Amino acid sequence: MDSPHPRLMWIMDDARQGAKQIAYQLAVSTDSVELSKGTANIWQTVKIVSDNNRVNYNRKGLQPYTKYYWRVSVWDQNSKINTSAIASFETGLMDKSNWKGTWISDNNDMNAKPAPYFRHAFDLTKKIRSARAYIAVAGLYELYINGEKIGNHRLDPMYTRFDRRTLYVTYDVTSQLQNGKNAIGVLLGNGWYNHQSTAVWFFDKSPWRNRPAFCLDLRVTYEDGTTETISSNKKWKTALSPIIFNSIYTAEHYDARLEQPGWSTAKFIDTAWKSVINRQAPSLNIVAQTMQPIRAVEKIPAQSIKKLDGKTYLFDLGRNISGVSSITVKGEAGTIIRLKHSEKLGKNGYADQSNIDIHYRPTDDKDPFQTDIFILSGKGEETFMPRFNYKGFQYVEVSSDKPIDLKKESLTGYFMHSDVEPVGTINSSNNTLNKIWQATNNSYLSNFFGYPTDCPQREKNGWTGDAHIASETGLYNFDGITIYEKWMADHRDEQQPNGVLPSIIPSNGWGYEWGNGPDWTSTVAIIPWNLYMFYGDSKTLGDNYEAIKRYVNHINDLYPTGLTTWGLGDWVPVKSVSPVEFTSSAYYFTDVNILAKAAKLFGKADDQQKYEALALKIRTAINAKYLNTTTGIYDKGYQTELSVPLYWGIVPDSLKHKVATRLAERVKQDNNHLDAGILGAKAILSALSDNGYADVAYSIASQETFPSWGWWIVNGATTLYENWNIQADDALSLNHIMFGEIGAWYYKGIGGIKVDPQSPGFKNVLLTPNFIEKLDHFESEHTGPYGKIKSSWKRESGVVEYSVTIPANSTATVFFPTGKKVSANGQVVSAGNGLKVVAGSYIYLVK
Ligand code: BGC
């Protein structure tokens, strides 16, 4: 990492009731042995009386290339000390002036198709203690040392606006180096840097586009304490690799006849290789990639194989994924195999891409959509798996120009995504509900590749609206903070001086013309706010503060009345269409409201006052124009129109119940089915369950006929779709996350695990379980910054047994549904205004 102030966090693992930290002491050292003996040469705090479990390293002077060891001692409620195991973090270059390498590439232009190899052989004469490889790349890469691929990341580095931010990745390569002769190899792919495929967003015309290039420092520390750096420079050699074409958007083509065995080993003779050229750095902002990498996280064997004709087979993975397929096959040299990936099948049983290739504008037939091409070397069994591409698919149609023999085991799928740790689980007595939850997670992960995307096939675009809608679902289920932190940096890189953001981020320039109103680009405020709520860490909110302010000020300049018509509105609705001005103004209000709260948090009193007033003005304008205070109906009274103001806090308190009742009635009128697009679907479930209508919310959430989440599932979905109508001609990707709020609602609306805005990061947990009549049991767990929170219940002979776990050093306020008798250990519990509980596990009986 390059951060001068890394955050140090710890969790108190103590199941005792009332377990709590009353003080802590931190120690940081470059010497782990000394640290284990109790001395720290870098930083040793005194005993600090505090229950904080996250501290930013706030000393000056972290050195580059240094491993820091740290540990924490914690005093519990009985003043007993516990000391953690030793943990560590390591700094990277810290400053761009530390780079020794030169940016290099081969001498081809951006239209050249084959991916380039680079190699360099060198001697290491002294005994090696440790070694690190630092590699910054414009494009994608794989790094090799002495013939071995380094690390298990895929599609590194993550996509950024390359001309504004360039990421570098660090590897510990101590064990790959040897005394004497060594060689290092780099294979470069195009990624988003050199987008050769042509589609409606014109990434082929990106301002940063160029032939991929890289800069590398291999820093070796010897036993005698001296260091030596092997760097990219004119001594390196280059040649073309067997990857004859690669596109992040479409596919990869590989000619195994062009393989050069041993190309990254010291023995390899590279006299036929060419000289490299020096290149300009893509940007001067070169920073460590401090985030979970993309990996091939799950291996998915083909479920079935069918021979469709003499030259074509069809593989079915049994589920829809983002990622790649790997094929192992034997055949004659020069045999051309095509692997066409699709989410669905046509009537004839062949792969059908008609729902996902609609925005693709190929200029010839050489770059077929989601279709890898593998040309065999003829040397026995051969395996191909693309390196610089991924797709969205369930089916792979494999055809060849000469007959080949394939069996089910010949093809395997790999589910790829940012490898974020799962932190939530849901289970219930309704299997459809459980499957919806899984499908939501599948779509969330399928759309998480170092930035959130809309879909893994048709676009792979960082659509802002889809991402803020899905962010709570994401944070309840996965520890994704590092990806969002990086994506918020992408926002700041992208923002115009006047505050405007594009609808897709990162962007090549597309998206400033269309789709970038507050209903989409509110990501700039909503995501930092959600990070603060879920992690209790206001860093990103602080980093984005000025960006939010500029954004909000700009809308205020354009729309001084408080109402804005800028936006797309309730996208992909079922039937009823709500006014764009209504939904966009609600998001505008939300951003200003977040800004006012952030101003308060950061002690900016003038801003607080200004933006509280602006928020009030917007809210008043929305209510004045759209709310009938007598009936409690907004506009025409559609589901979206009643849900959005309830969810985002626009309804006057005195009318909340009335509006919620109108919403519940409206849902009944709509036959307990949804009538909403993505903005309505974000709001409706919580709008109901937060206002006394959890069972109505459940009736929608558990529906199995059109239009509903369950309708997708009973029709075989393993991911969420883009359209309620599964026969739609348009907008029918089968892997979209924009209807994904339901994955968060299970925690909020049934389990009732909620953040307490007064005490974020689950320092105090709000528990508002809803014991849904139609469910026999429901289990929810979420691991937050203090540990695992559990909220589970089961019903037996009319009595609900409710089990709760609150992790050490945190508390909870439990709200039971009104009108219930609650007891614990045979004692009646009075839980009127919320029952305050300390850490520990509890069982309540609710009648
Ligand atoms: C994307 C959506 C996105 C929308 C914006 C679509 O093409 O797939 O998910 O939010 O455009 O309108």
mmCIF file of C-alpha atoms in Angstrom, residues 346-562:
data_model
loop_
_atom_site.group_PDB
_atom_site.id
_atom_site.type_symbol
_atom_site.label_atom_id
_atom_site.label_comp_id
_atom_site.label_asym_id
_atom_site.label_seq_id
_atom_site.Cartn_x
_atom_site.Cartn_y
_atom_site.Cartn_z
ATOM 1 C CA GLY A 346 -32.354 -20.475 -29.712
ATOM 2 C CA LYS A 347 -35.261 -22.746 -30.661
ATOM 3 C CA ASN A 348 -32.833 -24.927 -32.619
ATOM 4 C CA GLY A 349 -30.726 -25.518 -29.503
ATOM 5 C CA TYR A 350 -27.741 -23.448 -30.679
ATOM 6 C CA ALA A 351 -26.247 -20.566 -28.679
ATOM 7 C CA ASP A 352 -28.369 -17.430 -29.055
ATOM 8 C CA GLN A 353 -26.676 -14.069 -28.439
ATOM 9 C CA SER A 354 -29.519 -11.884 -29.674
ATOM 10 C CA ASN A 355 -30.174 -10.467 -26.182
ATOM 11 C CA ILE A 356 -26.552 -9.413 -25.625
ATOM 12 C CA ASP A 357 -24.904 -8.488 -28.930
ATOM 13 C CA ILE A 358 -27.292 -5.643 -29.776
ATOM 14 C CA HIS A 359 -24.897 -2.799 -28.995
ATOM 15 C CA TYR A 360 -21.965 -4.397 -30.749
ATOM 16 C CA ARG A 361 -20.976 -2.820 -34.080
ATOM 17 C CA PRO A 362 -18.393 -5.121 -35.677
ATOM 18 C CA THR A 363 -16.681 -3.827 -38.777
ATOM 19 C CA ASP A 364 -15.945 -7.280 -40.169
ATOM 20 C CA ASP A 365 -16.376 -10.926 -39.161
ATOM 21 C CA LYS A 366 -12.944 -11.299 -37.550
ATOM 22 C CA ASP A 367 -14.022 -10.345 -34.026
ATOM 23 C CA PRO A 368 -17.153 -12.395 -33.284
ATOM 24 C CA PHE A 369 -19.001 -11.518 -30.071
ATOM 25 C CA GLN A 370 -18.150 -13.548 -26.949
ATOM 26 C CA THR A 371 -16.465 -16.138 -29.174
ATOM 27 C CA ASP A 372 -12.962 -17.352 -28.404
ATOM 28 C CA ILE A 373 -10.968 -18.866 -31.231
ATOM 29 C CA PHE A 374 -8.424 -21.581 -30.474
ATOM 30 C CA ILE A 375 -6.118 -22.911 -33.185
ATOM 31 C CA LEU A 376 -4.506 -26.214 -32.264
ATOM 32 C CA SER A 377 -0.794 -26.933 -32.432
ATOM 33 C CA GLY A 378 -1.537 -30.621 -32.921
ATOM 34 C CA LYS A 379 0.845 -31.583 -30.098
ATOM 35 C CA GLY A 380 -1.337 -33.915 -28.063
ATOM 36 C CA GLU A 381 -3.810 -32.708 -25.485
ATOM 37 C CA GLU A 382 -3.991 -28.905 -25.367
ATOM 38 C CA THR A 383 -5.798 -26.507 -23.055
ATOM 39 C CA PHE A 384 -6.971 -22.984 -23.716
ATOM 40 C CA MET A 385 -8.421 -20.450 -21.323
ATOM 41 C CA PRO A 386 -8.460 -16.750 -22.240
ATOM 42 C CA ARG A 387 -6.310 -14.417 -20.173
ATOM 43 C CA PHE A 388 -7.457 -10.957 -21.155
ATOM 44 C CA ASN A 389 -11.195 -11.251 -21.522
ATOM 45 C CA TYR A 390 -14.297 -12.350 -19.646
ATOM 46 C CA LYS A 391 -17.866 -12.973 -20.659
ATOM 47 C CA GLY A 392 -21.368 -13.453 -19.291
ATOM 48 C CA PHE A 393 -22.699 -16.891 -20.162
ATOM 49 C CA GLN A 394 -24.247 -20.204 -19.262
ATOM 50 C CA TYR A 395 -23.802 -22.041 -22.585
ATOM 51 C CA VAL A 396 -20.756 -22.611 -24.752
ATOM 52 C CA GLU A 397 -21.263 -23.746 -28.316
ATOM 53 C CA VAL A 398 -18.042 -25.329 -29.536
ATOM 54 C CA SER A 399 -17.572 -25.783 -33.261
ATOM 55 C CA SER A 400 -14.519 -26.749 -35.277
ATOM 56 C CA ASP A 401 -13.516 -26.802 -38.908
ATOM 57 C CA LYS A 402 -12.237 -30.372 -38.539
ATOM 58 C CA PRO A 403 -14.037 -32.978 -36.447
ATOM 59 C CA ILE A 404 -12.903 -33.188 -32.819
ATOM 60 C CA ASP A 405 -14.021 -35.442 -30.022
ATOM 61 C CA LEU A 406 -15.322 -33.758 -26.907
ATOM 62 C CA LYS A 407 -16.827 -35.069 -23.722
ATOM 63 C CA LYS A 408 -18.534 -33.300 -20.822
ATOM 64 C CA GLU A 409 -15.233 -32.980 -18.933
ATOM 65 C CA SER A 410 -13.558 -31.220 -21.894
ATOM 66 C CA LEU A 411 -14.969 -27.850 -20.836
ATOM 67 C CA THR A 412 -15.048 -26.084 -17.480
ATOM 68 C CA GLY A 413 -16.433 -22.699 -16.522
ATOM 69 C CA TYR A 414 -14.708 -20.291 -14.119
ATOM 70 C CA PHE A 415 -16.778 -17.730 -12.235
ATOM 71 C CA MET A 416 -14.608 -14.624 -12.081
ATOM 72 C CA HIS A 417 -15.126 -11.432 -10.092
ATOM 73 C CA SER A 418 -13.428 -9.210 -7.542
ATOM 74 C CA ASP A 419 -12.661 -11.739 -4.860
ATOM 75 C CA VAL A 420 -14.462 -10.074 -1.981
ATOM 76 C CA GLU A 421 -15.131 -12.045 1.160
ATOM 77 C CA PRO A 422 -18.745 -13.082 1.872
ATOM 78 C CA VAL A 423 -19.991 -11.447 5.099
ATOM 79 C CA GLY A 424 -23.676 -12.325 5.101
ATOM 80 C CA THR A 425 -25.996 -15.305 4.961
ATOM 81 C CA ILE A 426 -29.729 -15.702 4.674
ATOM 82 C CA ASN A 427 -31.828 -18.812 5.015
ATOM 83 C CA SER A 428 -35.572 -19.281 5.350
ATOM 84 C CA SER A 429 -38.411 -21.763 5.103
ATOM 85 C CA ASN A 430 -39.205 -20.449 1.616
ATOM 86 C CA ASN A 431 -36.913 -21.974 -0.963
ATOM 87 C CA THR A 432 -37.759 -19.483 -3.675
ATOM 88 C CA LEU A 433 -36.660 -16.716 -1.342
ATOM 89 C CA ASN A 434 -33.395 -18.532 -0.714
ATOM 90 C CA LYS A 435 -32.839 -18.915 -4.446
ATOM 91 C CA ILE A 436 -33.562 -15.242 -5.086
ATOM 92 C CA TRP A 437 -30.926 -14.387 -2.494
ATOM 93 C CA GLN A 438 -28.391 -16.639 -4.229
ATOM 94 C CA ALA A 439 -29.273 -15.226 -7.645
ATOM 95 C CA THR A 440 -28.845 -11.706 -6.268
ATOM 96 C CA ASN A 441 -25.391 -12.548 -4.995
ATOM 97 C CA ASN A 442 -24.510 -14.191 -8.316
ATOM 98 C CA SER A 443 -25.504 -11.066 -10.212
ATOM 99 C CA TYR A 444 -23.830 -8.782 -7.718
ATOM 100 C CA LEU A 445 -20.530 -10.658 -8.059
ATOM 101 C CA SER A 446 -20.902 -11.014 -11.834
ATOM 102 C CA ASN A 447 -20.952 -7.249 -11.889
ATOM 103 C CA PHE A 448 -17.963 -6.592 -9.656
ATOM 104 C CA PHE A 449 -14.688 -6.339 -11.573
ATOM 105 C CA GLY A 450 -12.690 -3.675 -9.761
ATOM 106 C CA TYR A 451 -15.666 -1.363 -10.440
ATOM 107 C CA PRO A 452 -19.351 -2.222 -10.391
ATOM 108 C CA THR A 453 -20.890 -2.948 -13.793
ATOM 109 C CA ASP A 454 -24.404 -3.265 -15.197
ATOM 110 C CA CYS A 455 -23.956 -6.609 -16.925
ATOM 111 C CA PRO A 456 -20.987 -8.833 -17.750
ATOM 112 C CA GLN A 457 -21.886 -9.466 -21.410
ATOM 113 C CA ARG A 458 -23.576 -6.712 -23.419
ATOM 114 C CA GLU A 459 -21.807 -3.745 -21.811
ATOM 115 C CA LYS A 460 -19.455 -4.266 -18.855
ATOM 116 C CA ASN A 461 -20.041 -0.572 -18.175
ATOM 117 C CA GLY A 462 -19.726 1.100 -14.783
ATOM 118 C CA TRP A 463 -23.341 2.288 -14.829
ATOM 119 C CA THR A 464 -23.733 4.521 -11.838
ATOM 120 C CA GLY A 465 -27.463 4.011 -11.176
ATOM 121 C CA ASP A 466 -27.214 0.242 -11.079
ATOM 122 C CA ALA A 467 -24.355 0.530 -8.613
ATOM 123 C CA HIS A 468 -25.913 2.758 -5.973
ATOM 124 C CA ILE A 469 -29.068 0.689 -6.074
ATOM 125 C CA ALA A 470 -27.025 -2.460 -5.429
ATOM 126 C CA SER A 471 -24.581 -1.046 -2.922
ATOM 127 C CA GLU A 472 -26.461 -2.052 0.243
ATOM 128 C CA THR A 473 -27.066 -5.535 -1.125
ATOM 129 C CA GLY A 474 -23.363 -5.666 -1.769
ATOM 130 C CA LEU A 475 -22.335 -4.418 1.659
ATOM 131 C CA TYR A 476 -24.654 -6.743 3.581
ATOM 132 C CA ASN A 477 -23.300 -9.720 1.661
ATOM 133 C CA PHE A 478 -19.655 -8.946 0.820
ATOM 134 C CA ASP A 479 -16.733 -7.051 2.291
ATOM 135 C CA GLY A 480 -16.425 -4.775 -0.747
ATOM 136 C CA ILE A 481 -15.131 -1.520 0.739
ATOM 137 C CA THR A 482 -11.812 -1.554 -1.126
ATOM 138 C CA ILE A 483 -13.514 -1.808 -4.512
ATOM 139 C CA TYR A 484 -15.859 1.061 -3.705
ATOM 140 C CA GLU A 485 -13.012 3.197 -2.385
ATOM 141 C CA LYS A 486 -11.217 2.730 -5.680
ATOM 142 C CA TRP A 487 -14.395 3.450 -7.627
ATOM 143 C CA MET A 488 -14.960 6.673 -5.701
ATOM 144 C CA ALA A 489 -11.434 7.702 -6.713
ATOM 145 C CA ASP A 490 -12.556 6.969 -10.296
ATOM 146 C CA HIS A 491 -15.468 9.358 -9.672
ATOM 147 C CA ARG A 492 -13.118 12.106 -8.554
ATOM 148 C CA ASP A 493 -10.849 11.454 -11.543
ATOM 149 C CA GLU A 494 -13.809 11.793 -13.844
ATOM 150 C CA GLN A 495 -15.753 14.720 -12.420
ATOM 151 C CA GLN A 496 -15.876 17.924 -14.469
ATOM 152 C CA PRO A 497 -14.765 21.112 -12.739
ATOM 153 C CA ASN A 498 -18.430 22.182 -12.642
ATOM 154 C CA GLY A 499 -19.420 19.049 -10.737
ATOM 155 C CA VAL A 500 -20.929 17.010 -13.578
ATOM 156 C CA LEU A 501 -20.302 13.274 -13.683
ATOM 157 C CA PRO A 502 -20.856 10.881 -16.575
ATOM 158 C CA SER A 503 -23.447 8.095 -16.345
ATOM 159 C CA ILE A 504 -20.773 5.408 -16.661
ATOM 160 C CA ILE A 505 -17.538 5.466 -14.641
ATOM 161 C CA PRO A 506 -14.768 5.035 -15.702
ATOM 162 C CA SER A 507 -15.627 6.673 -18.985
ATOM 163 C CA ASN A 508 -13.900 7.427 -22.278
ATOM 164 C CA GLY A 509 -16.094 10.512 -22.556
ATOM 165 C CA TRP A 510 -19.359 8.685 -23.191
ATOM 166 C CA GLY A 511 -22.165 9.369 -20.734
ATOM 167 C CA TYR A 512 -21.909 13.142 -20.346
ATOM 168 C CA GLU A 513 -24.702 13.491 -22.877
ATOM 169 C CA TRP A 514 -27.129 10.893 -21.657
ATOM 170 C CA GLY A 515 -28.259 9.250 -18.481
ATOM 171 C CA ASN A 516 -26.191 11.282 -16.000
ATOM 172 C CA GLY A 517 -28.828 12.970 -13.880
ATOM 173 C CA PRO A 518 -28.966 12.634 -10.106
ATOM 174 C CA ASP A 519 -31.003 9.417 -10.245
ATOM 175 C CA TRP A 520 -27.868 7.732 -11.640
ATOM 176 C CA THR A 521 -24.817 9.725 -10.598
ATOM 177 C CA SER A 522 -25.896 10.073 -6.958
ATOM 178 C CA THR A 523 -23.309 7.334 -6.484
ATOM 179 C CA VAL A 524 -20.949 10.177 -5.579
ATOM 180 C CA ALA A 525 -22.902 10.723 -2.327
ATOM 181 C CA ILE A 526 -24.826 7.505 -1.672
ATOM 182 C CA ILE A 527 -21.903 5.080 -1.831
ATOM 183 C CA PRO A 528 -19.582 7.018 0.531
ATOM 184 C CA TRP A 529 -22.533 7.405 2.879
ATOM 185 C CA ASN A 530 -23.247 3.664 2.795
ATOM 186 C CA LEU A 531 -19.578 2.901 3.458
ATOM 187 C CA TYR A 532 -19.767 5.165 6.485
ATOM 188 C CA MET A 533 -22.958 3.451 7.643
ATOM 189 C CA PHE A 534 -21.655 -0.112 7.198
ATOM 190 C CA TYR A 535 -18.058 0.372 8.311
ATOM 191 C CA GLY A 536 -18.285 3.434 10.547
ATOM 192 C CA ASP A 537 -15.384 4.798 8.499
ATOM 193 C CA SER A 538 -15.941 8.296 7.122
ATOM 194 C CA LYS A 539 -12.736 8.383 5.057
ATOM 195 C CA THR A 540 -14.409 8.079 1.644
ATOM 196 C CA LEU A 541 -17.160 10.482 2.627
ATOM 197 C CA GLY A 542 -14.431 12.971 3.530
ATOM 198 C CA ASP A 543 -12.519 12.281 0.315
ATOM 199 C CA ASN A 544 -15.694 12.870 -1.719
ATOM 200 C CA TYR A 545 -16.981 15.803 0.289
ATOM 201 C CA GLU A 546 -15.914 18.502 -2.171
ATOM 202 C CA ALA A 547 -17.061 16.377 -5.104
ATOM 203 C CA ILE A 548 -20.539 16.005 -3.620
ATOM 204 C CA LYS A 549 -20.664 19.702 -2.931
ATOM 205 C CA ARG A 550 -19.717 20.672 -6.465
ATOM 206 C CA TYR A 551 -22.253 18.223 -7.814
ATOM 207 C CA VAL A 552 -25.079 19.494 -5.672
ATOM 208 C CA ASN A 553 -24.195 23.142 -6.325
ATOM 209 C CA HIS A 554 -24.318 22.490 -10.030
ATOM 210 C CA ILE A 555 -27.820 21.050 -9.847
ATOM 211 C CA ASN A 556 -28.852 23.979 -7.709
ATOM 212 C CA ASP A 557 -27.504 26.398 -10.341
ATOM 213 C CA LEU A 558 -29.399 24.639 -13.107
ATOM 214 C CA TYR A 559 -32.621 24.050 -11.182
ATOM 215 C CA PRO A 560 -33.082 26.841 -8.650
ATOM 216 C CA THR A 561 -36.661 25.791 -7.857
ATOM 217 C CA GLY A 562 -35.504 22.636 -6.068
#
